[in-house]
JSON list of C-alpha atoms (C1' of nucleotides) in Angstrom, two decimals:
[
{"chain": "A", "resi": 1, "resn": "UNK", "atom": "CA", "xyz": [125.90, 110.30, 299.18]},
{"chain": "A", "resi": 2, "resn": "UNK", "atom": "CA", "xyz": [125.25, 106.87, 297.25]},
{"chain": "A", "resi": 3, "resn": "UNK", "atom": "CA", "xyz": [124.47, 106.88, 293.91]},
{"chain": "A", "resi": 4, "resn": "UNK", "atom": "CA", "xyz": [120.86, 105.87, 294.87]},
{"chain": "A", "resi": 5, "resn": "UNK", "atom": "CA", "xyz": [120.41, 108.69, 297.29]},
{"chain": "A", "resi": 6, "resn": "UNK", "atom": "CA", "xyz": [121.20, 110.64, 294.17]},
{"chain": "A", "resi": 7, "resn": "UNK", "atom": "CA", "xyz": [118.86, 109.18, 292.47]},
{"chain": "A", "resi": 8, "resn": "UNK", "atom": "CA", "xyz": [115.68, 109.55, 295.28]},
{"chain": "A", "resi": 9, "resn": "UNK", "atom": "CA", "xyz": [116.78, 113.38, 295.22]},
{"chain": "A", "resi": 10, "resn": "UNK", "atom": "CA", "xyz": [116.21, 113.96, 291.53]},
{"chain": "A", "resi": 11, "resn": "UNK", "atom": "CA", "xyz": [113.42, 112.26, 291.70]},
{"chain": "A", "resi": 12, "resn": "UNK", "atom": "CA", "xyz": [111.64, 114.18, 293.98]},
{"chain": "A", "resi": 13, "resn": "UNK", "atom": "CA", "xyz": [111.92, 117.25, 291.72]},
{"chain": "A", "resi": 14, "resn": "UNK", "atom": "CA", "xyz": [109.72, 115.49, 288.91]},
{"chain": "A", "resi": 15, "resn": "UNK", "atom": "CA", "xyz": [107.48, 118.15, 288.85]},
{"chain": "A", "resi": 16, "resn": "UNK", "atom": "CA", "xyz": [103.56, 117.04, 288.91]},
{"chain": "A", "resi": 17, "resn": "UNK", "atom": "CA", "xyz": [101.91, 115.59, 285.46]},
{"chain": "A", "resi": 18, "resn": "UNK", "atom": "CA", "xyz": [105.39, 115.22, 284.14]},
{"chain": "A", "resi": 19, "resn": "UNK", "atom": "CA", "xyz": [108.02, 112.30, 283.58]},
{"chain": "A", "resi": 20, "resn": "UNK", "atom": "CA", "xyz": [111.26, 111.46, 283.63]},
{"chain": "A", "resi": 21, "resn": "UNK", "atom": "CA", "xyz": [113.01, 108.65, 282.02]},
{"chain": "A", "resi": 22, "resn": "UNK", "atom": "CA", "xyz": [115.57, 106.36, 283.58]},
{"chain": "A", "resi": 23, "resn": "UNK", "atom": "CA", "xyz": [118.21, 107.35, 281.31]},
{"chain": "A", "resi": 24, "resn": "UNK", "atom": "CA", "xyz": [117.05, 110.84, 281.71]},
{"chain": "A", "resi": 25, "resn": "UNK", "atom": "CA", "xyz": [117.68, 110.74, 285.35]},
{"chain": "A", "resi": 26, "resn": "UNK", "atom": "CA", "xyz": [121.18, 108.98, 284.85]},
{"chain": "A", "resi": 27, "resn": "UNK", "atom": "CA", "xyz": [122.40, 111.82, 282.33]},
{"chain": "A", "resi": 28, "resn": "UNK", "atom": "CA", "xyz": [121.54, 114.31, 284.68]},
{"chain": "A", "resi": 29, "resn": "UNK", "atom": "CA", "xyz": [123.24, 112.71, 287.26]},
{"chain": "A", "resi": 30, "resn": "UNK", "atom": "CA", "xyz": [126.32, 112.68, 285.31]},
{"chain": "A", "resi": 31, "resn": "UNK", "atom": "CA", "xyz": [126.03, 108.91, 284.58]},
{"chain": "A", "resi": 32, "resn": "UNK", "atom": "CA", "xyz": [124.65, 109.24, 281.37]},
{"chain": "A", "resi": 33, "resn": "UNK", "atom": "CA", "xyz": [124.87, 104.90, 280.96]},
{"chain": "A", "resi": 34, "resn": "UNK", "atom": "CA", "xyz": [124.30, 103.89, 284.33]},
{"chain": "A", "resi": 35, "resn": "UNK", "atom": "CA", "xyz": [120.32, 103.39, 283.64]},
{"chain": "A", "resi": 36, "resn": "UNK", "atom": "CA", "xyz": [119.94, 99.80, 285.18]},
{"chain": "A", "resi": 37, "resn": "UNK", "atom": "CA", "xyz": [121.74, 101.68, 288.41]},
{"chain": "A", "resi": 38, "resn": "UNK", "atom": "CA", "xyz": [118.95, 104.16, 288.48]},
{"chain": "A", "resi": 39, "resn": "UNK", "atom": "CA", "xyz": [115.94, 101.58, 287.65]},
{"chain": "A", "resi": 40, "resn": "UNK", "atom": "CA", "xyz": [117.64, 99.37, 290.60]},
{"chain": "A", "resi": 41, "resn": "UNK", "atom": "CA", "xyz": [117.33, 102.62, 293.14]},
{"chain": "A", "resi": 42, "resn": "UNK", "atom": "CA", "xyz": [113.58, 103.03, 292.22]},
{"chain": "A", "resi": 43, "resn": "UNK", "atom": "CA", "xyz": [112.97, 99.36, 292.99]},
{"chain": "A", "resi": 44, "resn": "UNK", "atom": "CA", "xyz": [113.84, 100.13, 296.77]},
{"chain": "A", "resi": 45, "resn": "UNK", "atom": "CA", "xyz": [112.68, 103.68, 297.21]},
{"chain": "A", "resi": 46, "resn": "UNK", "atom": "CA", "xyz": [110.89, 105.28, 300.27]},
{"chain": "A", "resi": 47, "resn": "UNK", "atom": "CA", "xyz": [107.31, 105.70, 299.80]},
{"chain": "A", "resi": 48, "resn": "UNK", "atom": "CA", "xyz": [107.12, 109.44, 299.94]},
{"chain": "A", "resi": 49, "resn": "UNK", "atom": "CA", "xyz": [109.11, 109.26, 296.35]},
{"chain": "A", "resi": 50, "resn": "UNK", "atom": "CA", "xyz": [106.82, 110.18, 293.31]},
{"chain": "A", "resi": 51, "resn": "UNK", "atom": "CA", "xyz": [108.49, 107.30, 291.74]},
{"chain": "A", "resi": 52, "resn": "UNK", "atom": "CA", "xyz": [105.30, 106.93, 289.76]},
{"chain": "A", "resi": 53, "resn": "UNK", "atom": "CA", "xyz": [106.45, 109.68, 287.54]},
{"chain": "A", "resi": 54, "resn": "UNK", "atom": "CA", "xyz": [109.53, 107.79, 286.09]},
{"chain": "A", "resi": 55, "resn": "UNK", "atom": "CA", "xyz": [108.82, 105.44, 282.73]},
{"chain": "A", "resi": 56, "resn": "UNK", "atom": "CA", "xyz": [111.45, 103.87, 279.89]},
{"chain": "A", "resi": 57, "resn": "UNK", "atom": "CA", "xyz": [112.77, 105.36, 276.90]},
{"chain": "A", "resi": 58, "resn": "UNK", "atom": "CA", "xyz": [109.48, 104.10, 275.36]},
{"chain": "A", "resi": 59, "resn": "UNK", "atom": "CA", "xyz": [107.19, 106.34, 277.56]},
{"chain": "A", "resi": 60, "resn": "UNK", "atom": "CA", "xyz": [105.86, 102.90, 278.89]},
{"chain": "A", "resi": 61, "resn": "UNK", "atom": "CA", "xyz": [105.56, 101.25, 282.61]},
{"chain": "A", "resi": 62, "resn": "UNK", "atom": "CA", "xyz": [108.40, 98.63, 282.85]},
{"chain": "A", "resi": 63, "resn": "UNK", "atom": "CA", "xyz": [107.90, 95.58, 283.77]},
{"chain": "A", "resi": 64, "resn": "UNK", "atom": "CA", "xyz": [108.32, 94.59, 287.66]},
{"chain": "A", "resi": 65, "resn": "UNK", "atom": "CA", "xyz": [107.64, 91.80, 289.47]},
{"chain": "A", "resi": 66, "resn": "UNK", "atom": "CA", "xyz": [104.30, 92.78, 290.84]},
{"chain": "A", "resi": 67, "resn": "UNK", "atom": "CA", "xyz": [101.87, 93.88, 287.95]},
{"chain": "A", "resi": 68, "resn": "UNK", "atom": "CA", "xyz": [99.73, 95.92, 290.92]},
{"chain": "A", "resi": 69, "resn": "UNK", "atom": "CA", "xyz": [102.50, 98.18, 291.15]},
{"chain": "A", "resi": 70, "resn": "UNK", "atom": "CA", "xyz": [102.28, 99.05, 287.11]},
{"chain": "A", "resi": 71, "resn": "UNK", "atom": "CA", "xyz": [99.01, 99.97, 287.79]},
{"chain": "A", "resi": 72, "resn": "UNK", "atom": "CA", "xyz": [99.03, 102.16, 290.73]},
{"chain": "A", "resi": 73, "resn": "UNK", "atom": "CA", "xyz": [101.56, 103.83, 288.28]},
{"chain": "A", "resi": 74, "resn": "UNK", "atom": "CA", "xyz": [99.35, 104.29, 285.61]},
{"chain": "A", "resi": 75, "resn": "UNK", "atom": "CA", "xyz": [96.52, 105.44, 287.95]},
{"chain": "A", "resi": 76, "resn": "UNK", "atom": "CA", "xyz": [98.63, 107.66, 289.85]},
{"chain": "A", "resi": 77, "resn": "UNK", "atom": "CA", "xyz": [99.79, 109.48, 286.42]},
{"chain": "A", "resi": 78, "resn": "UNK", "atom": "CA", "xyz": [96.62, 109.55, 284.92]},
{"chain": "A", "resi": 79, "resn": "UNK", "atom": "CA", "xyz": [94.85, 111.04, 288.34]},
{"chain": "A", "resi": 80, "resn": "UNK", "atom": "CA", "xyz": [97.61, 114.40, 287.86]},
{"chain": "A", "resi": 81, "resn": "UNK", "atom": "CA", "xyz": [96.81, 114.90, 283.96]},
{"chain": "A", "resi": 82, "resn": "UNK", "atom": "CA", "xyz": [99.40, 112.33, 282.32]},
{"chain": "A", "resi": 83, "resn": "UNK", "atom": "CA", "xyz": [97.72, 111.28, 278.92]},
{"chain": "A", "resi": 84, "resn": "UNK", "atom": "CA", "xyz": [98.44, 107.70, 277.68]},
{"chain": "A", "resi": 85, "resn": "UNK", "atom": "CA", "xyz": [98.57, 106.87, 274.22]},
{"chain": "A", "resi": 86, "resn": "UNK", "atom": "CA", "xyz": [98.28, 102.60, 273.19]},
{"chain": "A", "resi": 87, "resn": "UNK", "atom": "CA", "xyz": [99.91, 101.75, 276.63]},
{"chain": "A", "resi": 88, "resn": "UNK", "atom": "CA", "xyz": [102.13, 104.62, 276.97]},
{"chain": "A", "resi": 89, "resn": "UNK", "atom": "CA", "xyz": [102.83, 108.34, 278.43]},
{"chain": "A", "resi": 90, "resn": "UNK", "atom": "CA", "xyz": [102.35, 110.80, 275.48]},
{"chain": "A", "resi": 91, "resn": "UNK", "atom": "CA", "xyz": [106.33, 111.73, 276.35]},
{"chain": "A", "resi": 92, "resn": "UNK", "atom": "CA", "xyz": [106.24, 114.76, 273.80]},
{"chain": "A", "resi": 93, "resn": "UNK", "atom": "CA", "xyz": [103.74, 116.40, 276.06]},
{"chain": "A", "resi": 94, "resn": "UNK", "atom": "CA", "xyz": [104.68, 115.26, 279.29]},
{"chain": "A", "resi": 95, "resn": "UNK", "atom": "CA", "xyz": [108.39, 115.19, 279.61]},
{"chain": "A", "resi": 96, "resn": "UNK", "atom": "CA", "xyz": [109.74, 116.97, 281.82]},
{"chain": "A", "resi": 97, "resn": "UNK", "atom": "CA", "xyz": [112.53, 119.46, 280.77]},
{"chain": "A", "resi": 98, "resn": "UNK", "atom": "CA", "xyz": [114.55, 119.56, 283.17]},
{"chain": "A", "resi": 99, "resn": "UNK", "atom": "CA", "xyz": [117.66, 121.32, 281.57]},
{"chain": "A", "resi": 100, "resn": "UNK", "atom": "CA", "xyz": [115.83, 123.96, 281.35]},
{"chain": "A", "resi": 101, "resn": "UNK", "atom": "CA", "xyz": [115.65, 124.28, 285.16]},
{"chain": "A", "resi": 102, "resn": "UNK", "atom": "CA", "xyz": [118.88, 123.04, 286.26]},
{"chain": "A", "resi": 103, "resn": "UNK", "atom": "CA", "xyz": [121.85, 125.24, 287.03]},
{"chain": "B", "resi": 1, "resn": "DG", "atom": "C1'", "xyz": [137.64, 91.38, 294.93]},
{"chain": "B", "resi": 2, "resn": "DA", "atom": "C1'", "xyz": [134.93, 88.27, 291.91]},
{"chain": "B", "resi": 3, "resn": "DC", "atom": "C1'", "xyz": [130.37, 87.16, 290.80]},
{"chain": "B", "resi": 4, "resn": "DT", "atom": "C1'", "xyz": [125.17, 88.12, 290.35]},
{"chain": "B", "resi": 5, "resn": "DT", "atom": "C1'", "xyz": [121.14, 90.84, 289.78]},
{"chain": "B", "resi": 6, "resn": "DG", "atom": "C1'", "xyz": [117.88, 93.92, 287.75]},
{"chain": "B", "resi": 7, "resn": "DA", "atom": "C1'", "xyz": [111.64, 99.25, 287.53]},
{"chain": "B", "resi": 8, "resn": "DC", "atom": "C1'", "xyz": [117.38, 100.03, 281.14]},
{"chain": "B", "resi": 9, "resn": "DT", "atom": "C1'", "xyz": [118.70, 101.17, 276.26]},
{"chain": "B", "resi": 10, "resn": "DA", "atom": "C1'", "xyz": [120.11, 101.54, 271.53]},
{"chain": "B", "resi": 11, "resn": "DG", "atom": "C1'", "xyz": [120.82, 99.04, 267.65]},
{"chain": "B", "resi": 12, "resn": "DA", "atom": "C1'", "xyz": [120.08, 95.11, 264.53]},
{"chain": "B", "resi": 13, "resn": "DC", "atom": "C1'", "xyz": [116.81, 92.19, 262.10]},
{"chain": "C", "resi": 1, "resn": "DA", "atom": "C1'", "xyz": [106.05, 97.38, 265.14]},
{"chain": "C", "resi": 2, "resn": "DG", "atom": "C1'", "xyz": [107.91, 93.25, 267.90]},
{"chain": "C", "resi": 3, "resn": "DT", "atom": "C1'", "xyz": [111.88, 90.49, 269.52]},
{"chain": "C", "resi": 4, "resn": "DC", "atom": "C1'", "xyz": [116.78, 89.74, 270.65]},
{"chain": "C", "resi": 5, "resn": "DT", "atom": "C1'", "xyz": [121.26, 91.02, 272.06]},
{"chain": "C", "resi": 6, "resn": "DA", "atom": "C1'", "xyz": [125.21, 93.10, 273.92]},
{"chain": "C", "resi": 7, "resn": "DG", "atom": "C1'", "xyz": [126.77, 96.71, 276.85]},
{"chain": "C", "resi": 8, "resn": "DC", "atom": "C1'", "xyz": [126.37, 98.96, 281.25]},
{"chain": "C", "resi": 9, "resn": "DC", "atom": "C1'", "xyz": [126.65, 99.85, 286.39]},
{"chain": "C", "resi": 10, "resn": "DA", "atom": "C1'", "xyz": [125.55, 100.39, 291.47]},
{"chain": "C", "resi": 11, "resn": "DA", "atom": "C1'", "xyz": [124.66, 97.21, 295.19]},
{"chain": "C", "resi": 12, "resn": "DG", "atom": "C1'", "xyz": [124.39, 93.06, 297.51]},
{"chain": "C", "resi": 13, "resn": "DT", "atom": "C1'", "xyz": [126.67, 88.48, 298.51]}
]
DNA sequence: GACTTGACTAGAC
DNA sequence: AGTCTAGCCAAGT
């Protein structure tokens, strides 16, 4: 299991209207400073991923090379409840707490 | 094995 | 609040 695998697995637990950050994701993996490893797995994922519900520390988008995608995010969040607040996810009401469903 | 490359982050101004 | 920087790390070459 790759690191990235790891990564694609998590991800697909992101409940529905909520978010996960990348360093969220790499402290639960146990790689609580390998963030740029887990924004480099999203920028290859499969399709199926909701990959839309992962945003920075900030609550924002980040930045990739094709602005379309950053929208289809935003849309895609929005369409399952996400409020947005001057360009970013309103994280205090949308994060998802995840250690309080882990093992 | 030595670079390089990012969908990152926290801290410093 | 915006901008910069150094640190970080899995993957690909």
């Amino acid at each position: 299991m790759t690191f990235r695998e790891a990564v694609w697995r998590l991800v697909r637990r992101i409940p529905r209207g909520r978010v996960a950050t990348y360093g969220q994701l790499a402290a639960l993996l146990g790689r609580p400073r390998a963030v740029r490893a887990v924004g480099g797995a999203l920028r290859r994922c499969p399709a199926d991923l909701p990959w839309h519900r992962v945003v920075n520390a900030q609550g924002a988008i980040s930045a990739r090379p094709r602005m379309s995608s950053m929208l289809t995010q935003r849309i895609r969040l929005e369409g399952e409840g996400v409020a947005f607040r001057r360009g970013r996810v309103v994280l205090r009401a949308h994060a998802w707490r995840a250690w309080r469903r882990l093992p």
